[in-house]
């Protein structure tokens, strides 16, 4: 039986586009707002302040251990909204599809997005589909943008303006899992590894933590560029330093093995379900406990602190007793990781 | 002198990404919200209801008479927001760039976006950049998503629920200009034509019209699929019909010539600066006048009306005295037109 494939006409805005929207997107993403099917989604927010973010996903390959480009696209934007202190509410979704792409694979991806959105309690309310001629894009790219409601009192979390010397750094589990899962899935490497992507929506875990502490001074999800890039960015030009203890960093055995084999520094390998939090030191123990009670935070750990010394610098206290500066990467460690 | 080009590292999230953001995006799009440079833009809206929309742009070629992919990406999303009755406020912008793309061309495009945003009075507040290896996308794709504020009383405009028999159909000028401008710019056609894209932000014109009439019962910008697709969509399953008078349709001489030469039906050729409005018949004259006073509406015309007969159908009264059904296109008339 011949496989159904995406045609240029599916991106025309005409009848084939409508059929694709009705049979696939509208059916899997179904909700009251999407059902309006007008040029824009129209809805009311319950807060005055809102967060708004966008991310395009070009991951290669589009299917990998632990997920596919679909749940990655949902989780990536949900997490960007959540770390800004907002409650993620609504997502848009823009597909750029290569002519000839398998309709079955597209359906699996759309279904995964719908499931991830449902788990996260958010709605995909508006979308767009473009099809480009064969060879003019690599299978499928997805953009998701999102809006979230920011309760008063959380407006400054994203800026890190409340960070104080002595604050503790927490992360909700092991690093480098997404990056190494993608590497293991690339066709040109013949690696069989049990590493799975950590790809997950963290708004539940973050909401739990915010319910027990009002001393969350900063949050960021450590995606492209890994934990190293997040701390290097955070400390740049600031009047404090950041110290990370290497022996506190959790690392899956498979991730450690692959990083050693391939020569990657796990500090810079991408995660898609890890959030770094800077927490007032009095609250660090209870925040840690709350994280560990959540399925996405069982291996949470306190990994370092904000220091008065070495302002503007982040460094790693290594397991062998030395220390090394954590700088921003100047090149690309792993292209098309997300 | 060697041309500066986009490297994979510009999409890494590391130092090269930061340099690109600082030197290009943050510098051209500069505004208070963007300057926060956190994971999400954070801002307050002045209305309870909002509109939210997304569009990806894959136009080929990226430079064409009358504009480039940059102003197209801004205008496309601004117009989707405006026709929903909202006041467009904030845009996100996600770039997917092919490795090796010219840095100079990227700068021209970013500058065009900044100028278009300024003209429209909106702000680009958050963004994302991905770079894919050479050959894995066609130069540059841009996604813009946007949010707008909906004043109370305008929430239903996008749905068309207030359309009544006898309402007049208005459009703010000639049809088919964007599509034919793109065709003339394609390298494989050796056409020299003076046709320019009508690409423009219509929020100013729409705001003017809404200030003189509260009988705007529906608006939609006639983009991909042209005016024909808009009316075919609008009438589908409804208890009214739509009649368009071919002799009222404005057509630039160049557009008419190209359509005849190439065999395109101008009714289905894309526009990027044309809005179809359905207006209560008492208000149609003053709405027409207001449109004509705006630079983007000088050639505005009343082109048809909502009928009681032939419910669920749209048809064209042709210049030769016949009439033909306006159906949705089943294939792709022009791929990658936006």
XYZ file of C-alpha atoms in Angstrom:
676
model
C 0.000 0.000 0.000
C 1.310 3.391 -0.934
C 2.194 5.699 1.930
C 0.327 9.000 2.106
C 2.663 11.952 1.720
C 2.574 15.705 2.137
C 2.012 17.570 -1.147
C 2.784 21.186 -1.973
C -0.973 21.756 -2.090
C -1.224 21.025 1.643
C 0.460 24.388 2.156
C -1.652 26.298 -0.366
C -4.297 27.674 1.937
C -6.848 25.954 -0.319
C -8.829 22.747 -0.066
C -5.939 20.386 0.716
C -4.804 22.726 3.512
C -8.279 22.695 4.990
C -8.474 18.908 4.783
C -5.127 18.596 6.575
C -6.187 21.047 9.274
C -9.549 19.360 9.799
C -8.358 15.766 9.731
C -5.151 16.222 11.672
C -4.450 19.437 13.571
C -7.980 20.434 14.565
C -8.813 16.871 15.478
C -5.793 16.206 17.741
C -5.447 19.697 19.237
C -9.191 20.226 19.604
C -10.258 22.904 22.085
C -12.832 25.659 22.232
C -10.501 28.464 21.144
C -8.925 26.556 18.247
C -12.412 25.667 17.039
C -13.048 29.337 16.176
C -10.614 28.794 13.272
C -10.205 32.514 12.625
C -7.014 34.396 11.759
C -6.119 34.828 15.410
C -7.044 32.961 18.542
C -9.105 35.187 20.833
C -9.217 34.652 24.587
C -9.116 36.390 27.953
C -6.235 36.311 30.410
C -6.754 36.313 34.159
C -3.712 38.415 34.983
C -2.581 41.833 33.851
C 0.979 40.737 33.178
C 1.841 38.083 30.684
C 4.878 36.254 29.326
C 5.363 35.720 25.586
C 8.054 33.581 23.978
C 8.983 31.788 20.758
C 11.212 28.891 19.702
C 11.819 27.108 16.427
C 12.729 23.429 16.474
C 14.981 21.949 13.797
C 16.208 18.876 15.690
C 17.898 16.155 13.656
C 16.745 13.399 13.717
C 13.106 14.220 14.343
C 12.550 10.950 16.231
C 14.939 10.098 19.069
C 14.999 8.003 22.259
C 12.612 9.662 24.709
C 10.565 11.663 22.224
C 10.303 13.436 18.915
C 10.278 16.975 17.568
C 6.632 17.282 18.668
C 6.915 16.927 22.433
C 10.222 18.809 22.239
C 8.433 21.765 20.610
C 5.723 21.801 23.253
C 8.051 21.323 26.233
C 10.603 23.879 25.001
C 8.120 26.726 24.892
C 6.187 25.663 27.993
C 9.470 25.648 29.910
C 10.526 29.084 28.630
C 7.201 30.436 29.870
C 7.394 28.645 33.218
C 10.914 29.801 34.102
C 9.754 33.372 33.588
C 7.435 32.871 36.552
C 4.347 32.564 34.389
C 1.662 29.903 34.255
C 1.845 28.634 30.645
C -1.604 28.809 29.024
C -1.707 28.936 25.232
C 0.597 27.809 22.429
C 0.750 28.551 18.735
C 2.279 26.075 16.384
C 3.789 26.726 12.951
C 4.809 23.782 10.764
C 7.241 24.001 7.856
C 7.037 20.640 6.089
C 9.098 19.235 3.241
C 7.100 18.041 0.255
C 6.915 14.241 0.343
C 7.076 13.965 4.142
C 5.216 10.946 5.457
C 1.669 11.706 6.564
C 1.900 8.856 9.090
C 4.979 10.341 10.718
C 3.311 13.733 10.829
C 0.348 12.186 12.574
C 2.566 10.548 15.201
C 4.240 13.912 15.843
C 0.951 15.805 16.086
C -0.417 13.170 18.437
C 2.687 13.471 20.626
C 2.219 17.249 20.748
C -1.409 16.855 21.761
C -0.481 14.402 24.531
C 2.323 16.619 25.825
C 0.024 19.660 25.806
C -2.614 17.765 27.728
C -0.113 16.569 30.325
C 1.081 20.152 30.771
C -2.453 21.533 30.965
C -2.005 23.962 28.089
C -3.888 24.524 24.823
C -2.658 24.825 21.250
C -4.959 27.574 20.000
C -3.625 28.774 16.642
C -1.363 27.457 13.927
C 0.056 27.695 10.445
C 1.280 25.173 7.875
C 3.734 25.814 5.078
C 5.010 23.195 2.641
C 8.280 23.740 0.754
C 9.456 21.809 -2.291
C 11.447 18.626 -1.755
C 15.042 19.342 -0.781
C 14.290 22.867 0.478
C 13.992 21.951 4.149
C 14.938 18.898 6.177
C 11.684 16.955 6.766
C 9.975 19.145 9.337
C 10.605 22.297 11.361
C 8.186 23.407 14.078
C 7.856 26.816 15.665
C 5.928 27.119 18.883
C 5.193 30.431 20.538
C 3.396 30.730 23.820
C 1.710 33.021 26.274
C 1.484 32.613 30.020
C -0.143 34.451 32.895
C 2.164 36.027 35.461
C 0.740 36.301 38.974
C 1.750 39.532 40.662
C 4.933 39.084 42.673
C 6.576 36.892 40.064
C 7.316 39.514 37.460
C 11.027 39.759 38.299
C 11.945 36.070 38.391
C 13.151 35.962 34.804
C 15.527 38.894 35.259
C 17.421 37.521 38.256
C 17.409 40.980 39.835
C 16.740 39.496 43.279
C 19.751 37.173 43.365
C 21.783 37.505 46.612
C 25.170 36.299 47.764
C 24.732 32.988 49.586
C 21.795 31.837 47.415
C 21.912 28.162 46.501
C 21.831 26.707 42.982
C 19.531 23.744 42.454
C 18.869 21.568 39.451
C 16.160 18.928 39.134
C 18.306 16.037 37.922
C 21.083 14.757 35.694
C 22.639 16.807 32.918
C 23.320 16.116 29.250
C 20.607 13.540 28.612
C 18.865 15.239 25.687
C 22.094 15.992 23.826
C 23.446 12.474 24.165
C 20.083 10.915 23.217
C 20.167 12.933 19.978
C 23.782 11.917 19.320
C 22.963 8.272 19.802
C 20.080 8.596 17.331
C 22.122 10.124 14.524
C 22.521 7.739 11.668
C 26.169 8.407 11.102
C 27.141 7.225 14.585
C 26.808 3.542 15.223
C 26.149 3.788 18.942
C 23.670 1.754 20.869
C 23.031 3.468 24.165
C 20.231 3.387 26.693
C 20.312 7.207 27.064
C 16.878 8.800 26.696
C 16.099 12.476 26.259
C 14.875 14.186 29.430
C 12.406 16.185 27.312
C 9.514 17.189 29.603
C 7.253 20.093 30.509
C 8.426 21.498 33.827
C 5.527 23.807 34.613
C 4.121 21.310 37.113
C 7.375 20.992 39.044
C 7.982 24.736 38.920
C 4.453 25.452 40.117
C 4.956 23.082 43.064
C 8.188 24.807 44.044
C 6.695 28.294 43.765
C 3.872 27.173 46.052
C 6.295 26.473 48.908
C 8.836 29.278 48.481
C 8.792 32.957 47.644
C 12.579 32.998 47.586
C 13.019 31.640 44.048
C 15.306 34.404 42.792
C 15.943 33.080 39.286
C 15.066 30.146 37.049
C 16.227 29.093 33.627
C 15.883 25.871 31.682
C 19.321 24.621 30.615
C 18.707 23.765 26.945
C 21.043 24.510 24.008
C 24.504 25.163 25.422
C 23.712 23.229 28.593
C 24.123 24.177 32.238
C 27.489 25.786 31.510
C 25.981 28.349 29.163
C 23.209 29.225 31.624
C 25.606 30.028 34.464
C 28.053 31.830 32.161
C 25.190 34.023 30.889
C 23.745 34.585 34.324
C 26.978 35.800 35.883
C 28.106 38.034 33.022
C 28.566 41.623 34.189
C 27.042 40.913 37.605
C 28.444 41.770 41.049
C 28.494 38.167 42.240
C 30.200 34.921 41.247
C 28.829 31.412 40.764
C 30.467 28.295 42.117
C 29.389 24.841 40.955
C 30.591 21.656 42.661
C 31.319 19.015 40.057
C 30.786 16.196 42.524
C 27.213 17.377 43.150
C 26.299 17.186 39.474
C 24.177 14.176 38.711
C 25.048 12.269 35.574
C 23.419 9.220 34.145
C 25.990 6.444 33.550
C 25.100 6.298 29.857
C 25.550 10.057 29.452
C 28.899 9.935 31.219
C 30.067 7.086 29.000
C 28.993 8.756 25.760
C 30.530 12.085 26.750
C 33.846 10.381 27.505
C 33.744 8.346 24.324
C 32.880 11.274 22.078
C 34.827 13.950 23.920
C 31.928 16.148 25.010
C 31.894 18.233 28.159
C 28.540 17.370 29.786
C 28.365 20.861 31.226
C 27.642 22.151 27.715
C 25.425 19.323 26.487
C 21.747 20.183 25.980
C 18.952 19.288 28.355
C 15.242 19.615 27.639
C 13.778 18.901 31.046
C 16.162 20.564 33.447
C 15.720 23.845 35.258
C 18.419 25.677 37.204
C 17.014 27.580 40.173
C 18.722 30.183 42.326
C 17.058 29.996 45.726
C 17.413 31.986 48.972
C 19.578 29.784 51.217
C 16.951 29.439 53.993
C 14.507 27.964 51.505
C 16.943 25.701 49.629
C 16.247 22.556 51.719
C 12.481 22.733 51.335
C 12.724 23.574 47.646
C 15.009 20.566 47.170
C 12.556 18.364 49.004
C 9.625 19.632 46.921
C 11.565 19.023 43.706
C 12.437 15.489 44.765
C 8.774 14.703 45.356
C 7.983 15.447 41.706
C 8.520 12.755 39.033
C 10.700 15.178 37.057
C 12.827 16.025 40.100
C 13.643 12.755 41.852
C 17.368 13.291 41.391
C 17.308 17.024 42.204
C 20.405 18.363 43.925
C 21.950 21.510 45.358
C 24.927 21.987 43.062
C 26.502 25.283 44.018
C 26.030 28.807 45.298
C 26.215 32.527 44.612
C 29.507 33.957 45.904
C 30.754 37.397 46.796
C 34.234 36.596 45.450
C 35.156 36.334 41.764
C 32.285 38.601 40.762
C 31.261 38.191 37.137
C 32.761 34.698 36.936
C 31.377 31.183 37.102
C 33.643 28.281 37.963
C 33.566 24.574 38.598
C 35.180 23.008 41.661
C 36.330 19.797 40.029
C 36.235 16.334 41.596
C 40.024 16.204 41.597
C 40.227 19.351 43.729
C 41.010 21.987 41.113
C 38.770 24.610 39.662
C 38.119 25.823 36.152
C 36.310 28.799 34.716
C 32.971 28.109 33.041
C 32.969 30.236 29.916
C 30.484 30.653 27.139
C 31.199 28.307 24.229
C 32.512 30.185 21.230
C 31.449 27.671 18.585
C 28.773 25.084 18.126
C 29.102 21.967 20.252
C 26.218 20.063 18.712
C 24.281 21.473 15.773
C 20.518 20.947 15.514
C 20.089 19.588 18.998
C 16.670 21.219 19.367
C 36.862 41.431 0.665
C 35.307 38.242 1.866
C 31.619 38.372 2.662
C 30.620 37.590 6.238
C 28.431 34.526 6.431
C 26.242 32.744 8.964
C 27.994 29.836 10.687
C 26.454 26.886 12.494
C 27.832 28.405 15.703
C 25.492 31.386 15.320
C 22.700 29.007 16.259
C 24.493 27.356 19.151
C 23.172 29.438 22.014
C 26.817 30.226 22.866
C 29.073 33.178 22.238
C 28.479 33.522 18.481
C 24.700 33.488 19.089
C 25.062 36.244 21.652
C 27.213 38.306 19.315
C 24.633 37.968 16.547
C 21.790 38.911 18.871
C 23.654 41.908 20.296
C 25.036 43.250 17.034
C 21.988 42.641 14.869
C 18.632 41.750 16.402
C 18.859 43.646 19.686
C 20.329 46.650 17.943
C 17.701 46.987 15.181
C 14.660 45.851 17.182
C 15.670 47.698 20.335
C 12.891 48.383 22.851
C 12.456 48.224 26.599
C 10.875 44.770 26.706
C 13.370 43.136 24.337
C 16.194 44.608 26.407
C 15.250 42.313 29.324
C 16.694 39.460 27.215
C 15.131 36.760 29.358
C 13.498 33.523 28.207
C 10.150 35.233 27.712
C 9.113 38.807 27.106
C 7.123 40.116 30.068
C 4.611 42.934 29.696
C 1.138 44.128 30.679
C -1.867 44.324 28.385
C -4.490 47.050 28.679
C -7.448 44.871 27.749
C -8.793 41.656 29.170
C -9.217 40.005 25.782
C -6.354 39.407 23.455
C -5.658 37.990 20.014
C -2.776 35.579 19.378
C -1.600 34.352 15.999
C 1.344 32.766 14.206
C 2.681 32.555 10.656
C 5.815 31.082 9.104
C 7.259 32.706 5.991
C 9.088 30.627 3.399
C 8.703 32.963 0.411
C 10.921 32.278 -2.603
C 12.764 34.440 -3.555
C 13.383 36.261 -0.275
C 13.848 39.606 -2.063
C 11.133 40.725 -4.503
C 9.761 43.950 -5.997
C 8.096 45.840 -3.157
C 9.788 44.143 -0.236
C 11.502 41.123 1.193
C 10.735 38.269 3.575
C 11.277 40.682 6.494
C 8.474 43.184 5.941
C 6.301 40.337 4.700
C 6.789 38.532 8.028
C 5.902 41.635 10.026
C 2.922 42.669 7.892
C 1.502 39.143 7.670
C 1.161 38.739 11.409
C 0.167 42.355 12.091
C -2.659 41.946 9.561
C -3.863 38.655 11.048
C -4.091 40.417 14.413
C -5.789 43.511 13.008
C -8.514 41.645 11.101
C -9.447 39.903 14.328
C -10.457 43.305 15.684
C -7.384 43.635 17.848
C -4.821 46.391 18.133
C -1.529 44.640 17.270
C 1.038 45.231 20.003
C 3.877 42.727 20.261
C 5.603 40.346 17.864
C 7.960 37.428 18.323
C 10.335 36.486 15.605
C 11.983 33.111 14.997
C 14.697 32.789 12.342
C 15.759 29.512 10.736
C 18.872 30.321 8.723
C 20.872 28.190 6.305
C 24.563 27.906 7.124
C 26.514 30.176 4.773
C 23.726 32.735 4.363
C 25.041 36.238 3.738
C 25.308 38.352 6.879
C 24.754 41.480 4.781
C 21.482 40.165 3.382
C 20.380 39.169 6.862
C 21.079 42.696 8.045
C 18.988 44.209 5.227
C 16.105 41.905 6.155
C 16.341 42.679 9.868
C 16.470 46.400 9.125
C 13.376 46.088 6.910
C 11.554 44.294 9.729
C 12.511 47.027 12.192
C 11.274 49.743 9.813
C 8.003 47.936 9.116
C 7.438 47.389 12.848
C 8.057 51.059 13.551
C 5.649 52.154 10.806
C 3.000 49.841 12.258
C 3.631 50.995 15.825
C 4.365 47.526 17.151
C 7.331 46.033 19.021
C 9.367 42.893 18.388
C 9.865 41.692 21.949
C 11.238 38.155 21.829
C 13.023 35.953 19.335
C 14.920 32.814 18.508
C 17.623 31.901 15.999
C 18.394 28.458 14.634
C 21.017 27.667 12.018
C 20.807 24.471 9.951
C 23.593 22.957 7.886
C 23.972 24.053 4.285
C 21.381 22.471 2.014
C 18.962 21.716 4.871
C 16.795 24.798 4.402
C 16.408 27.356 1.609
C 18.302 30.470 2.776
C 15.963 31.809 5.432
C 12.586 31.050 6.974
C 10.981 33.446 9.452
C 8.183 32.770 11.901
C 6.402 35.694 13.480
C 3.789 35.309 16.156
C 1.924 38.220 17.644
C -0.392 39.402 20.353
C -2.913 42.201 20.155
C -5.338 43.887 22.518
C -9.045 43.523 21.753
C -11.220 46.411 22.906
C -14.567 45.223 24.233
C -17.178 45.150 21.484
C -14.776 43.825 18.883
C -14.451 40.277 20.124
C -16.749 38.795 17.471
C -15.344 40.438 14.348
C -13.083 37.521 13.478
C -15.895 34.983 13.588
C -18.254 36.757 11.183
C -21.206 35.855 13.412
C -22.779 39.285 12.850
C -22.923 39.102 9.054
C -26.390 40.015 7.675
C -28.065 39.717 4.305
C -27.578 42.987 2.415
C -24.131 43.690 3.926
C -21.640 45.089 1.434
C -18.214 43.621 0.625
C -15.353 46.100 0.433
C -11.710 45.686 -0.438
C -9.006 48.320 -0.097
C -7.531 48.071 -3.604
C -6.328 45.912 -6.475
C -5.929 42.143 -6.224
C -3.096 39.786 -7.117
C -0.166 42.173 -6.740
C 1.884 40.195 -4.239
C 1.576 36.921 -6.114
C 2.529 38.403 -9.465
C 5.439 40.354 -7.935
C 6.826 37.066 -6.583
C 6.322 35.361 -9.945
C 8.169 38.130 -11.748
C 11.064 37.786 -9.307
C 11.543 34.063 -9.795
C 14.717 33.289 -11.594
C 13.279 30.684 -13.875
C 10.855 33.123 -15.483
C 12.368 35.771 -17.679
C 9.715 38.404 -17.089
C 10.339 42.061 -16.629
C 7.243 43.597 -15.081
C 6.563 46.724 -13.085
C 4.317 44.836 -10.639
C 5.228 45.453 -6.999
C 4.022 43.515 -3.997
C 1.278 45.276 -2.030
C 2.891 44.018 1.203
C 1.853 46.445 3.975
C 0.640 46.574 7.561
C -3.071 47.370 7.524
C -3.626 48.054 11.209
C -3.654 51.816 10.551
C -6.314 51.612 7.842
C -8.366 49.111 9.854
C -8.149 51.319 12.948
C -9.391 54.292 10.928
C -12.360 52.350 9.608
C -13.283 50.973 13.036
C -13.263 54.532 14.365
C -16.093 55.567 11.996
C -18.229 52.437 11.954
C -19.445 49.842 14.417
C -21.016 47.852 11.604
C -17.845 46.061 10.480
C -19.228 42.534 10.597
C -16.188 40.651 9.342
C -12.650 41.274 8.124
C -10.014 39.012 6.645
C -6.780 39.705 4.834
C -6.766 37.965 1.454
C -3.314 36.340 1.432
C -2.442 32.807 0.252
C -5.275 31.626 -1.955
C -6.374 35.178 -2.724
C -9.769 36.828 -2.472
C -11.446 33.755 -3.943
C -10.346 31.535 -1.067
C -11.498 34.078 1.525
C -15.036 34.262 0.178
C -15.236 30.505 -0.421
C -14.186 29.915 3.202
C -16.474 32.583 4.580
C -19.599 31.276 2.910
C -19.041 27.588 3.598
C -21.936 26.111 5.585
C -23.520 29.527 6.201
C -27.140 30.589 5.617
C -26.251 33.352 3.177
C -24.574 33.652 -0.223
C -21.845 35.985 -1.498
C -21.994 37.769 -4.816
C -18.905 39.488 -6.250
C -19.079 41.774 -9.268
C -16.083 41.158 -11.502
C -16.301 44.630 -13.018
C -15.871 46.211 -9.558
C -12.615 44.357 -8.907
C -9.613 46.629 -9.252
C -6.639 45.175 -11.096
C -3.337 46.779 -11.852
C -2.545 46.639 -15.583
C 0.666 44.735 -14.917
C -1.115 42.147 -12.781
C -3.773 41.681 -15.434
C -1.143 41.209 -18.127
C 0.886 38.704 -16.147
C -2.183 36.721 -15.146
C -3.268 36.483 -18.771
C 0.211 35.578 -19.948
C 0.772 32.905 -17.313
C -2.775 31.634 -17.060
C -3.516 32.588 -13.468
C -6.927 33.512 -12.147
C -6.332 36.781 -10.246
C -9.107 35.871 -7.825
C -6.813 33.200 -6.362
C -3.524 35.098 -6.520
C -2.031 36.153 -3.178
C -2.200 39.640 -1.720
C -0.277 40.877 1.321
C -1.885 44.258 1.866
C -5.543 43.682 1.091
C -8.380 43.274 3.525
C -11.907 42.151 2.657
C -14.513 43.752 4.887
C -18.165 42.851 5.269
C -19.963 46.035 6.314
C -23.548 46.870 7.266
C -25.036 48.475 4.138
C -25.876 51.821 5.827
C -22.215 52.255 6.758
C -20.678 51.054 3.489
C -20.380 54.523 1.891
C -18.591 56.093 4.851
C -16.353 53.076 5.308
C -15.427 53.262 1.624
C -14.658 56.966 1.979
C -12.506 56.380 5.070
C -10.584 53.620 3.280
C -9.959 55.830 0.279
C -8.484 58.529 2.498
C -5.783 56.119 3.681
C -2.620 55.597 1.575
C -3.262 51.833 1.572
C -6.873 52.287 0.448
C -6.889 54.834 -2.360
C -8.355 52.321 -4.792
C -10.832 50.821 -2.320
C -14.110 49.628 -3.808
C -17.428 48.028 -2.951
C -17.177 44.732 -4.815
C -20.230 42.741 -3.854
C -22.776 41.843 -1.216
C -24.229 39.228 1.092
C -27.297 37.599 -0.455
C -30.242 35.635 0.840
C -30.266 33.426 -2.252
C -27.746 30.690 -3.041
C -26.940 30.210 0.641
C -23.547 28.598 1.241
C -22.266 29.632 -2.192
C -20.039 32.410 -3.488
C -20.174 33.452 -7.124
C -18.731 35.979 -9.501
C -20.932 38.037 -11.830
C -18.539 38.168 -14.749
C -17.930 41.160 -17.012
C -19.420 39.293 -19.950
C -22.704 38.856 -18.091
C -22.410 35.291 -16.886
C -21.698 34.019 -13.420
C -19.415 31.360 -12.031
C -19.089 29.663 -8.700
C -16.082 30.652 -6.574
C -14.792 27.419 -5.102
C -11.870 26.640 -2.900
C -8.786 25.666 -4.900
C -8.031 21.994 -4.608
C -4.310 22.200 -5.391
C -1.521 24.690 -5.068
C -1.689 27.647 -7.406
C 1.655 29.181 -6.438
C 3.950 27.442 -3.968
C 6.007 29.488 -1.492
C 4.238 32.753 -2.133
C 4.581 33.831 1.527
